[in-house]
Coordinates of C-alpha atoms and ligand atoms in Angstrom, one line a residue:
M116 CA 0.0 0.0 -0.2
R117 CA 3.1 2.6 1.2
K118 CA 4.1 1.6 -2.5
K119 CA 1.4 2.0 -4.3
T120 CA 1.5 5.4 -2.6
N121 CA 5.0 6.3 -3.2
R122 CA 4.1 5.7 -7.1
R123 CA 1.4 7.7 -7.3
K124 CA 3.1 10.6 -5.8
F125 CA 6.0 10.0 -8.1
I126 CA 3.3 10.1 -10.9
E127 CA 1.9 13.0 -9.6
K128 CA 5.5 14.9 -9.4
S129 CA 6.6 13.4 -13.1
L130 CA 3.3 14.8 -14.4
A131 CA 3.7 18.4 -12.7
S132 CA 7.4 18.4 -13.9
I133 CA 6.7 17.6 -17.6
A134 CA 3.8 20.4 -17.1
G135 CA 6.4 22.5 -16.1
V136 CA 8.9 21.8 -19.1
S137 CA 5.8 22.6 -21.6
A138 CA 5.1 25.5 -19.6
V139 CA 8.7 26.9 -19.9
S140 CA 8.7 25.8 -23.3
S141 CA 5.8 27.9 -24.2
C142 CA 7.0 31.1 -23.0
V143 CA 10.6 31.0 -24.6
N144 CA 10.3 33.9 -26.2
A145 CA 9.1 36.2 -23.5
P146 CA 9.5 36.0 -19.8
E147 CA 6.0 38.1 -19.2
D148 CA 4.2 35.3 -20.9
K149 CA 4.4 33.4 -17.2
V150 CA 1.7 35.9 -16.6
K151 CA -1.5 35.0 -17.8
E152 CA -2.7 37.6 -19.9
S153 CA -6.1 38.5 -21.0
I154 CA -7.2 37.3 -24.6
N155 CA -8.9 40.0 -26.9
I156 CA -9.4 38.4 -30.2
N157 CA -11.1 40.1 -33.3
F158 CA -12.0 38.0 -36.0
N159 CA -13.1 40.6 -38.7
K160 CA -10.1 42.8 -38.5
N161 CA -7.4 41.8 -41.0
Y162 CA -3.9 43.0 -41.1
K163 CA -1.4 43.6 -43.7
W164 CA 2.3 44.0 -42.6
K165 CA 5.6 44.7 -44.3
M166 CA 8.9 43.0 -43.3
V167 CA 12.2 44.4 -44.1
T168 CA 15.2 42.5 -44.4
T169 CA 19.1 42.7 -44.5
W170 CA 19.4 40.1 -46.5
S171 CA 19.6 39.8 -50.5
P172 CA 16.2 38.9 -51.6
N173 CA 15.4 35.2 -51.1
M174 CA 18.7 34.6 -49.7
P175 CA 19.2 31.0 -49.2
V176 CA 18.1 30.1 -45.6
L177 CA 18.3 33.9 -44.1
G178 CA 15.7 35.5 -47.0
E179 CA 14.4 32.0 -47.0
G180 CA 13.1 31.3 -44.1
C181 CA 11.7 35.1 -43.8
N182 CA 9.3 34.1 -46.9
M183 CA 8.6 30.9 -44.7
F184 CA 7.9 32.7 -41.3
S185 CA 5.4 35.2 -43.4
E186 CA 3.4 31.9 -45.1
W187 CA 3.4 30.2 -41.5
V188 CA 1.9 33.2 -40.1
R189 CA -0.3 33.6 -43.0
K190 CA -1.7 30.1 -42.3
M191 CA -1.6 30.2 -38.8
S192 CA -3.8 33.4 -38.6
G193 CA -6.5 31.8 -41.6
G194 CA -5.5 34.8 -43.8
R195 CA -5.8 37.3 -41.1
L196 CA -2.2 38.8 -40.9
E197 CA -0.1 38.9 -44.0
I198 CA 3.3 40.0 -44.0
K199 CA 5.1 41.0 -47.0
V200 CA 8.6 40.3 -47.2
Y201 CA 11.1 42.7 -48.9
G202 CA 15.0 41.6 -49.9
G203 CA 17.4 44.7 -48.3
G204 CA 17.3 47.3 -51.0
E205 CA 14.0 46.2 -52.7
L206 CA 11.9 49.0 -50.2
I207 CA 14.4 50.6 -48.6
P208 CA 18.1 50.3 -48.1
S209 CA 19.1 47.3 -45.9
L210 CA 20.6 49.3 -43.4
E211 CA 17.9 51.6 -43.2
S212 CA 15.6 49.2 -41.7
F213 CA 16.1 49.9 -38.1
D214 CA 15.0 53.4 -38.5
A215 CA 12.0 52.3 -40.2
V216 CA 10.7 49.7 -37.7
S217 CA 11.4 51.7 -35.2
N218 CA 9.5 54.8 -36.5
G219 CA 6.6 52.6 -37.3
A220 CA 7.0 53.0 -40.9
I221 CA 7.4 49.4 -41.3
E222 CA 6.4 47.0 -38.7
M223 CA 8.9 44.4 -38.5
G224 CA 12.7 43.5 -40.0
S225 CA 15.3 40.6 -40.2
G226 CA 18.7 41.3 -39.4
A227 CA 21.7 41.1 -37.1
S228 CA 21.9 43.3 -33.8
Y229 CA 25.5 44.2 -35.1
Y230 CA 24.4 46.0 -37.7
W231 CA 23.0 48.8 -35.3
A232 CA 26.4 48.8 -33.4
G233 CA 26.2 52.7 -34.0
K234 CA 23.2 53.2 -32.1
I235 CA 23.2 50.4 -29.8
P236 CA 27.0 49.1 -28.8
S237 CA 25.7 46.8 -26.5
G238 CA 23.6 45.2 -28.8
Q239 CA 26.6 43.5 -30.0
F240 CA 26.7 41.2 -27.2
F241 CA 23.5 39.8 -28.8
S242 CA 24.7 39.0 -32.0
S243 CA 28.1 37.0 -32.2
V244 CA 31.2 37.7 -30.0
P245 CA 34.4 36.2 -30.9
F246 CA 35.6 33.1 -28.7
G247 CA 32.2 33.8 -27.3
M248 CA 29.3 31.3 -27.0
N249 CA 27.9 29.5 -29.7
S250 CA 24.5 28.6 -31.0
K251 CA 23.3 26.5 -28.1
Q252 CA 24.8 28.6 -25.3
M253 CA 23.7 31.8 -27.2
N254 CA 19.8 30.4 -27.0
S255 CA 20.2 29.4 -23.4
W256 CA 21.4 32.6 -22.4
I257 CA 19.0 34.7 -24.3
I258 CA 16.1 32.2 -23.9
S259 CA 16.3 31.0 -20.6
G260 CA 19.4 32.3 -18.8
G261 CA 17.8 36.0 -18.6
G262 CA 19.3 37.6 -21.7
Y263 CA 15.9 38.5 -23.0
K264 CA 15.2 41.1 -20.2
L265 CA 18.6 42.5 -20.9
Y266 CA 18.2 42.5 -24.7
R267 CA 14.6 44.2 -24.4
E268 CA 16.1 46.6 -22.5
I269 CA 18.4 48.3 -24.7
Y270 CA 15.9 48.4 -27.6
E271 CA 12.9 49.7 -25.3
P272 CA 14.3 53.4 -26.3
F273 CA 13.8 52.6 -29.9
N274 CA 10.4 51.7 -29.8
L275 CA 11.4 48.2 -30.8
I276 CA 10.8 44.6 -29.4
P277 CA 13.8 42.1 -30.8
F278 CA 13.8 38.7 -31.2
V279 CA 16.0 35.4 -31.7
G280 CA 15.3 35.2 -35.1
G281 CA 17.7 32.6 -36.2
N282 CA 21.1 31.5 -35.9
T283 CA 24.0 31.1 -38.7
S284 CA 25.7 28.6 -36.4
M285 CA 29.5 28.2 -36.2
Q286 CA 31.1 30.1 -38.9
M287 CA 34.2 29.2 -40.9
G288 CA 37.6 31.0 -40.5
G289 CA 37.4 31.9 -44.0
W290 CA 39.2 31.5 -47.8
F291 CA 42.8 32.6 -47.8
N292 CA 45.3 32.9 -50.5
K293 CA 48.1 33.0 -48.1
E294 CA 48.8 30.4 -45.6
I295 CA 48.8 31.2 -42.3
N296 CA 51.7 29.3 -40.0
S297 CA 52.5 31.6 -37.6
F298 CA 51.4 35.0 -36.1
D299 CA 53.7 36.8 -38.2
D300 CA 51.9 36.0 -41.8
L301 CA 49.0 38.1 -40.2
K302 CA 51.2 41.3 -40.6
G303 CA 49.8 43.0 -43.3
L304 CA 47.2 40.7 -44.3
K305 CA 44.6 42.5 -46.2
M306 CA 41.0 40.5 -45.3
R307 CA 37.6 41.1 -45.6
I308 CA 35.9 40.6 -42.4
P309 CA 33.4 43.1 -40.4
G310 CA 32.5 44.1 -37.3
F311 CA 34.1 42.5 -33.9
G312 CA 36.4 40.2 -36.1
G313 CA 38.0 42.7 -38.2
K314 CA 38.8 45.1 -35.0
V315 CA 40.7 42.0 -33.4
L316 CA 42.7 41.2 -37.2
S317 CA 43.4 44.8 -37.3
K318 CA 44.9 44.7 -33.5
A319 CA 46.7 41.4 -34.6
G320 CA 48.7 43.4 -37.2
G321 CA 46.1 42.9 -40.1
T322 CA 44.0 45.0 -42.3
A323 CA 40.5 44.5 -42.1
V324 CA 38.8 45.8 -45.3
T325 CA 35.2 46.3 -46.2
V326 CA 33.8 44.8 -49.2
A327 CA 30.2 44.8 -50.6
G328 CA 29.2 41.2 -50.8
G329 CA 28.9 41.2 -54.6
E330 CA 32.3 42.2 -55.3
I331 CA 34.4 39.9 -52.5
Y332 CA 34.9 37.2 -55.5
T333 CA 36.5 39.5 -57.9
N334 CA 38.7 41.2 -55.1
L335 CA 39.8 37.6 -54.1
E336 CA 40.4 36.9 -57.5
R337 CA 42.4 39.9 -58.5
G338 CA 44.6 40.0 -55.6
V339 CA 42.7 43.2 -54.0
I340 CA 42.3 41.3 -50.7
D341 CA 44.1 38.1 -49.5
A342 CA 41.5 36.5 -47.7
T343 CA 37.6 36.8 -46.7
E344 CA 35.5 35.4 -44.4
W345 CA 31.6 34.5 -45.6
I346 CA 29.4 32.6 -43.3
G347 CA 29.6 28.5 -43.9
P348 CA 30.4 26.0 -46.2
Y349 CA 26.9 26.3 -48.0
H350 CA 26.6 30.1 -48.2
D351 CA 30.5 29.9 -49.1
Y352 CA 30.0 27.5 -51.9
L353 CA 27.4 29.2 -53.7
M354 CA 29.8 32.4 -53.7
G355 CA 32.0 30.3 -55.3
F356 CA 35.1 31.3 -53.2
Y357 CA 36.8 27.7 -53.8
Q358 CA 37.4 28.8 -57.4
V359 CA 39.6 31.6 -56.3
A360 CA 41.1 31.0 -53.0
K361 CA 43.6 28.2 -52.0
Y362 CA 43.0 27.5 -48.2
Y363 CA 39.8 27.0 -46.3
Y364 CA 41.0 27.7 -42.5
Y365 CA 38.8 26.9 -39.4
P366 CA 37.6 27.4 -36.7
G367 CA 35.3 30.5 -37.1
W368 CA 36.6 32.0 -33.9
H369 CA 35.3 35.4 -35.0
E370 CA 31.9 34.1 -35.0
P371 CA 31.1 31.1 -33.1
G372 CA 27.3 31.3 -33.7
G373 CA 25.9 34.1 -35.1
V374 CA 22.4 35.3 -33.7
L375 CA 19.9 36.4 -36.4
E376 CA 17.3 39.0 -35.2
M377 CA 13.8 40.0 -35.7
I378 CA 12.7 43.5 -34.6
V379 CA 9.3 44.4 -34.4
N380 CA 7.5 47.9 -33.5
K381 CA 6.4 47.8 -30.2
D382 CA 3.2 49.7 -31.3
K383 CA 2.3 48.2 -33.9
F384 CA 2.6 44.8 -32.1
S385 CA 0.4 46.1 -29.3
E386 CA -2.3 47.1 -32.0
L387 CA -2.8 43.3 -32.6
P388 CA -5.3 40.8 -30.9
S389 CA -3.6 38.8 -28.7
D390 CA -3.9 35.6 -30.8
L391 CA -2.1 37.2 -33.7
Q392 CA 0.7 38.5 -31.4
E393 CA 1.3 34.9 -30.0
I394 CA 1.3 33.6 -33.8
I395 CA 4.1 36.2 -34.5
K396 CA 6.2 35.0 -31.3
K397 CA 5.7 31.2 -32.0
G398 CA 6.6 31.9 -35.7
I399 CA 9.8 33.4 -35.2
E400 CA 10.8 30.7 -32.4
S401 CA 10.0 28.0 -35.5
L402 CA 12.1 30.3 -37.4
N403 CA 15.1 30.4 -35.1
I404 CA 14.9 26.3 -34.9
W405 CA 14.5 26.0 -38.5
M406 CA 17.4 28.3 -39.1
Q407 CA 19.9 26.9 -37.2
C408 CA 18.7 23.2 -38.5
E409 CA 18.9 24.5 -42.0
F410 CA 22.5 25.5 -41.5
D411 CA 23.8 22.8 -39.8
S412 CA 22.4 20.4 -42.4
K413 CA 23.6 22.3 -45.4
N414 CA 27.2 22.9 -43.9
S415 CA 27.8 19.6 -43.3
E416 CA 26.8 18.4 -46.9
Y417 CA 28.4 21.2 -48.6
L418 CA 31.5 20.9 -46.8
N419 CA 31.9 17.2 -47.7
K420 CA 31.3 18.5 -51.1
L421 CA 34.0 21.3 -51.1
L422 CA 36.6 18.5 -50.0
E423 CA 35.3 15.5 -52.0
E424 CA 34.6 17.4 -55.6
E425 CA 36.1 20.9 -55.4
G426 CA 39.6 19.4 -53.5
V427 CA 39.4 22.3 -51.2
Q428 CA 42.7 22.4 -49.1
L429 CA 41.0 22.7 -45.3
K430 CA 43.6 23.8 -42.5
K431 CA 43.1 24.6 -39.2
F432 CA 44.8 28.2 -37.6
P433 CA 47.8 27.4 -35.7
K434 CA 47.4 27.8 -31.9
D435 CA 49.8 31.3 -32.0
V436 CA 47.1 32.7 -34.1
L437 CA 44.5 31.8 -32.1
D438 CA 46.3 32.8 -29.2
A439 CA 46.9 35.9 -30.6
F440 CA 43.5 36.8 -31.5
K441 CA 42.0 35.8 -28.1
L442 CA 44.3 37.9 -26.7
K443 CA 43.3 41.0 -28.9
T444 CA 39.5 40.2 -28.4
H445 CA 40.1 40.8 -25.3
E446 CA 41.6 43.9 -25.7
V447 CA 38.8 45.0 -27.9
I448 CA 35.8 44.0 -25.6
E449 CA 37.8 45.8 -22.7
E450 CA 37.7 49.3 -24.9
M451 CA 34.2 49.0 -25.6
V452 CA 32.8 48.1 -22.1
E453 CA 35.1 51.1 -20.5
S454 CA 33.6 53.4 -22.9
D455 CA 29.8 52.2 -22.6
P456 CA 28.3 51.2 -19.1
K457 CA 25.3 49.4 -21.0
S458 CA 27.8 47.4 -22.7
K459 CA 29.8 46.7 -19.4
K460 CA 26.2 45.7 -17.8
I461 CA 25.5 43.4 -20.9
F462 CA 29.3 42.1 -20.8
D463 CA 29.2 40.8 -17.4
A464 CA 25.8 38.9 -17.9
Y465 CA 27.0 37.3 -20.9
E466 CA 30.3 36.7 -19.3
K467 CA 28.8 34.9 -16.0
F468 CA 26.5 32.4 -18.1
R469 CA 29.5 31.6 -20.5
V470 CA 31.7 30.9 -17.9
S471 CA 29.0 29.1 -15.7
F472 CA 27.9 27.1 -19.0
K473 CA 31.5 25.8 -19.5
D474 CA 31.6 23.6 -17.0
W475 CA 28.5 22.0 -18.3
S476 CA 30.0 21.9 -22.0
T477 CA 33.0 20.1 -20.7
V478 CA 31.3 17.1 -19.0
S479 CA 28.4 17.1 -21.7
D480 CA 29.1 18.2 -25.5
K481 CA 33.1 18.4 -25.1
I482 CA 33.9 15.1 -23.9
Y483 CA 31.2 13.2 -26.1
Y484 CA 32.7 14.7 -29.5
E485 CA 35.9 13.5 -28.4
L486 CA 34.7 9.8 -27.9
Ligands
LIG229 CA1 30.5 35.9 -41.3

């Protein structure tokens, strides 16, 4: 009898914890969802929204995912919410999307937080930091580790709600026409590498060059640049870099898990009935998962293609080069947090999570990959 009672207690407890898990997963995008909100639905009103993106029209995975999101929303809302997706430059120039969504001229946008580094420097900690957290760790921090609260806080003055809307997963180190055997080989290296990574390369003696996406191939071919990074094997293959560069380096130390971002105008979002708001949130969550799966699946397929069909020479950065990049990364971050208190606050939270997650990664993923 006693055994039976214990068993029943165990079952009740298990069911409660299962319910707990589903309650957590149903609010992964916004901690405030833990509070029961009132439901307001108006089946007679239809909405037509616009989404501007920083991606070229229909760009594989990135633009493609936004198109899929729009279709999911249309279906889930029974046609009450239609979102027309525009590629970068189709409606407005890519980098103007932040202002257009902020002032409500456009309802939502897809990009990455580091594009707005000039407006919100601290936002860069929500994209990708060299030697920082990978895609799994970033999702854990933002969605479950308190990151969302900070992320929302820094976008609040701009009347924007930011969402994690995808991840490129671990990127590659890039394509080089000069072999990198030691730290000295970085001296004078002209490489197309934007953002954080570019600052680190410049500190390490190289020259970070800005080149528009469409011109990278020709610049590499003509020797205007010695190297370029892009994304991962799938997109790099589509860009044809293997035709004009000798070596393909790893790891992608500068972008270990590039978070992609969806921004929504706060007023426009508030105007929506509660079911459509939820559809947007759940649609973005699905997009986040789909993009990572698609990147990883395609990258593994295309890495093999590059190695087996195109004979690409895969090379690992030497240890002293990675050590130097790491050291310079610390300097870049130090300068950044010294000049911006918000960046310091966010970086402190980021680091705290990263360090505590490291122990878990060591006994889970790391050891498993070494088996
Ligand atoms: Ca990149």
